[in-house]
Amino acid sequence: MRAPIGNFDDARPAPDCLGLLTRPVADAVRAWHGDVPAEQLIYVDTDPEIADTAIFAEHHGQELLDESANCVVVSGKRGGESTLAACLVLSRTRVDVNGAVRKQLGARKASFAPMDTATGESGMEYGGITPIGLPAHWPLLVDSAVLDTEWVLIGSGRRRGKLIVPGKVFAGLPGAVVLDGLGI
């Protein structure tokens, strides 16, 4: 199969690759429902040594700089309470943590979650966190520009491998809140 974006030697429907995904991502793919069939979630095998976006694009196609999204875990604090959330923005932008995230979470302070918290709570590897398979009680803040991208390259839950999915699927994920200006 040929991937809809980028240059990859190994592209397969994600339901055929459940053993290559972390448990939460595999469970989400297994239980997939919605407007887009699970077979349109494409797994591409990639080298974890070149997982960072700029280097990755050099190897698999410069157009991926405009068709990739990063998923980061943030922590919002108000009083003695902390709320974890995930943010999905196009890779050419950065998350507006102190503005859009803080406001959406109703937090007095917001910051990127510590790596151990992000990986431990998500069940995913650092550098591979993806919006598919996140804890259902987390808010998933999605920049509207991601939805407007036909195909989006995201993490697979591991540093090895990526998923390519239609941008419109992110609005239907558990806890999804679409925001204009989340990515700046």
GROMACS .gro file of C-alpha atoms in nm:
model
  184
    1MET     CA    1   0.000   0.000   0.000
    2ARG     CA    2   0.116   0.353  -0.070
    3ALA     CA    3   0.080   0.615   0.203
    4PRO     CA    4  -0.140   0.913   0.106
    5ILE     CA    5   0.142   1.155   0.204
    6GLY     CA    6   0.519   1.127   0.237
    7ASN     CA    7   0.760   0.867   0.105
    8PHE     CA    8   0.743   0.548   0.312
    9ASP     CA    9   0.856   0.196   0.228
   10ASP     CA   10   0.610   0.029   0.465
   11ALA     CA   11   0.251   0.158   0.493
   12ARG     CA   12  -0.038  -0.057   0.617
   13PRO     CA   13  -0.385  -0.008   0.767
   14ALA     CA   14  -0.341   0.039   1.143
   15PRO     CA   15  -0.585  -0.246   1.226
   16ASP     CA   16  -0.333  -0.481   1.060
   17CYS     CA   17  -0.051  -0.352   1.287
   18LEU     CA   18  -0.198  -0.366   1.637
   19GLY     CA   19   0.109  -0.548   1.771
   20LEU     CA   20   0.328  -0.253   1.668
   21LEU     CA   21   0.123  -0.002   1.869
   22THR     CA   22   0.118   0.069   2.241
   23ARG     CA   23  -0.173  -0.091   2.427
   24PRO     CA   24  -0.388   0.225   2.455
   25VAL     CA   25  -0.345   0.307   2.085
   26ALA     CA   26  -0.411  -0.053   1.977
   27ASP     CA   27  -0.722  -0.063   2.198
   28ALA     CA   28  -0.850   0.262   2.042
   29VAL     CA   29  -0.791   0.133   1.688
   30ARG     CA   30  -0.956  -0.199   1.775
   31ALA     CA   31  -1.266  -0.018   1.913
   32TRP     CA   32  -1.268   0.247   1.637
   33HIS     CA   33  -1.602   0.386   1.519
   34GLY     CA   34  -1.710   0.700   1.344
   35ASP     CA   35  -1.733   0.858   1.002
   36VAL     CA   36  -1.390   0.738   0.890
   37PRO     CA   37  -1.330   0.361   0.874
   38ALA     CA   38  -1.039   0.225   1.081
   39GLU     CA   39  -0.872   0.109   0.759
   40GLN     CA   40  -0.812   0.477   0.676
   41LEU     CA   41  -0.583   0.502   0.978
   42ILE     CA   42  -0.249   0.419   0.815
   43TYR     CA   43   0.056   0.293   1.005
   44VAL     CA   44   0.397   0.368   0.855
   45ASP     CA   45   0.712   0.211   0.992
   46THR     CA   46   0.982   0.465   1.069
   47ASP     CA   47   1.324   0.478   1.231
   48PRO     CA   48   1.303   0.613   1.588
   49GLU     CA   49   1.646   0.775   1.545
   50ILE     CA   50   1.494   1.026   1.301
   51ALA     CA   51   1.160   1.081   1.480
   52ASP     CA   52   1.203   1.457   1.530
   53THR     CA   53   0.998   1.652   1.276
   54ALA     CA   54   1.267   1.840   1.079
   55ILE     CA   55   1.497   1.539   1.040
   56PHE     CA   56   1.199   1.315   0.969
   57ALA     CA   57   1.084   1.544   0.685
   58GLU     CA   58   1.432   1.537   0.528
   59HIS     CA   59   1.401   1.159   0.494
   60HIS     CA   60   1.032   1.115   0.412
   61GLY     CA   61   0.931   1.435   0.229
   62GLN     CA   62   0.951   1.807   0.302
   63GLU     CA   63   0.574   1.841   0.249
   64LEU     CA   64   0.534   1.660   0.582
   65LEU     CA   65   0.634   1.982   0.759
   66ASP     CA   66   0.289   2.114   0.660
   67GLU     CA   67   0.106   1.783   0.708
   68SER     CA   68   0.234   1.678   1.052
   69ALA     CA   69   0.085   1.749   1.391
   70ASN     CA   70   0.239   1.730   1.737
   71CYS     CA   71   0.048   1.606   2.040
   72VAL     CA   72   0.174   1.736   2.373
   73VAL     CA   73   0.049   1.681   2.726
   74VAL     CA   74  -0.013   1.987   2.942
   75SER     CA   75  -0.102   2.040   3.304
   76GLY     CA   76  -0.338   2.313   3.419
   77LYS     CA   77  -0.338   2.413   3.785
   78ARG     CA   78  -0.596   2.603   3.985
   79GLY     CA   79  -0.583   2.601   4.363
   80GLY     CA   80  -0.460   2.260   4.468
   81GLU     CA   81  -0.602   2.079   4.166
   82SER     CA   82  -0.419   1.971   3.853
   83THR     CA   83  -0.581   1.881   3.519
   84LEU     CA   84  -0.400   1.692   3.244
   85ALA     CA   85  -0.497   1.758   2.884
   86ALA     CA   86  -0.352   1.690   2.542
   87CYS     CA   87  -0.304   1.953   2.271
   88LEU     CA   88  -0.280   1.880   1.898
   89VAL     CA   89  -0.131   2.147   1.672
   90LEU     CA   90   0.035   2.146   1.332
   91SER     CA   91   0.408   2.088   1.370
   92ARG     CA   92   0.494   2.427   1.217
   93THR     CA   93   0.324   2.595   1.514
   94ARG     CA   94   0.358   2.579   1.891
   95VAL     CA   95   0.090   2.536   2.154
   96ASP     CA   96  -0.037   2.860   2.312
   97VAL     CA   97  -0.004   2.720   2.665
   98ASN     CA   98  -0.025   3.051   2.853
   99GLY     CA   99  -0.319   3.181   2.651
  100ALA     CA  100  -0.558   2.936   2.482
  101VAL     CA  101  -0.476   2.632   2.698
  102ARG     CA  102  -0.489   2.814   3.031
  103LYS     CA  103  -0.819   2.978   2.936
  104GLN     CA  104  -0.980   2.656   2.807
  105LEU     CA  105  -0.880   2.461   3.118
  106GLY     CA  106  -0.987   2.741   3.352
  107ALA     CA  107  -0.643   2.721   3.508
  108ARG     CA  108  -0.445   2.989   3.685
  109LYS     CA  109  -0.125   2.834   3.555
  110ALA     CA  110  -0.061   2.595   3.266
  111SER     CA  111   0.261   2.427   3.156
  112PHE     CA  112   0.388   2.125   2.971
  113ALA     CA  113   0.347   1.815   3.185
  114PRO     CA  114   0.668   1.650   3.306
  115MET     CA  115   0.785   1.369   3.077
  116ASP     CA  116   0.728   1.098   3.341
  117THR     CA  117   0.372   1.219   3.396
  118ALA     CA  118   0.295   1.244   3.023
  119THR     CA  119   0.425   0.896   2.945
  120GLY     CA  120   0.305   0.730   3.264
  121GLU     CA  121  -0.049   0.863   3.242
  122SER     CA  122  -0.087   0.814   2.865
  123GLY     CA  123   0.081   0.472   2.839
  124MET     CA  124   0.279   0.603   2.541
  125GLU     CA  125   0.646   0.672   2.472
  126TYR     CA  126   0.797   1.019   2.488
  127GLY     CA  127   0.820   1.154   2.133
  128GLY     CA  128   0.537   0.932   2.013
  129ILE     CA  129   0.235   1.055   2.209
  130THR     CA  130  -0.071   1.058   1.989
  131PRO     CA  131  -0.430   1.178   2.035
  132ILE     CA  132  -0.564   0.832   1.947
  133GLY     CA  133  -0.586   0.625   2.264
  134LEU     CA  134  -0.544   0.898   2.525
  135PRO     CA  135  -0.729   0.859   2.856
  136ALA     CA  136  -1.097   0.932   2.781
  137HIS     CA  137  -1.130   1.175   3.073
  138TRP     CA  138  -0.859   1.407   2.937
  139PRO     CA  139  -0.964   1.709   2.735
  140LEU     CA  140  -0.812   1.691   2.386
  141LEU     CA  141  -0.760   2.044   2.258
  142VAL     CA  142  -0.732   2.043   1.878
  143ASP     CA  143  -0.628   2.343   1.671
  144SER     CA  144  -0.887   2.397   1.395
  145ALA     CA  145  -0.608   2.409   1.134
  146VAL     CA  146  -0.542   2.038   1.197
  147LEU     CA  147  -0.900   1.954   1.093
  148ASP     CA  148  -0.852   2.150   0.770
  149THR     CA  149  -0.552   1.933   0.671
  150GLU     CA  150  -0.657   1.646   0.441
  151TRP     CA  151  -0.408   1.389   0.579
  152VAL     CA  152  -0.211   1.437   0.900
  153LEU     CA  153   0.100   1.253   1.020
  154ILE     CA  154   0.095   1.195   1.398
  155GLY     CA  155   0.270   0.973   1.650
  156SER     CA  156   0.175   0.610   1.694
  157GLY     CA  157   0.224   0.590   2.071
  158ARG     CA  158   0.587   0.482   2.017
  159ARG     CA  159   0.889   0.661   1.876
  160ARG     CA  160   0.905   0.393   1.607
  161GLY     CA  161   0.623   0.429   1.357
  162LYS     CA  162   0.372   0.700   1.277
  163LEU     CA  163   0.004   0.716   1.190
  164ILE     CA  164  -0.140   0.901   0.891
  165VAL     CA  165  -0.507   0.988   0.935
  166PRO     CA  166  -0.763   1.220   0.777
  167GLY     CA  167  -0.757   1.553   0.963
  168LYS     CA  168  -1.133   1.550   1.018
  169VAL     CA  169  -1.113   1.247   1.254
  170PHE     CA  170  -0.970   1.452   1.541
  171ALA     CA  171  -1.296   1.638   1.607
  172GLY     CA  172  -1.463   1.305   1.688
  173LEU     CA  173  -1.207   1.171   1.935
  174PRO     CA  174  -1.306   1.139   2.303
  175GLY     CA  175  -1.283   1.471   2.486
  176ALA     CA  176  -1.207   1.670   2.168
  177VAL     CA  177  -1.252   2.046   2.183
  178VAL     CA  178  -1.170   2.233   1.862
  179LEU     CA  179  -1.012   2.575   1.913
  180ASP     CA  180  -0.905   2.848   1.674
  181GLY     CA  181  -0.561   2.982   1.761
  182LEU     CA  182  -0.440   2.694   1.980
  183GLY     CA  183  -0.134   2.670   1.756
  184ILE     CA  184   0.060   2.994   1.718
   0.00000   0.00000   0.00000
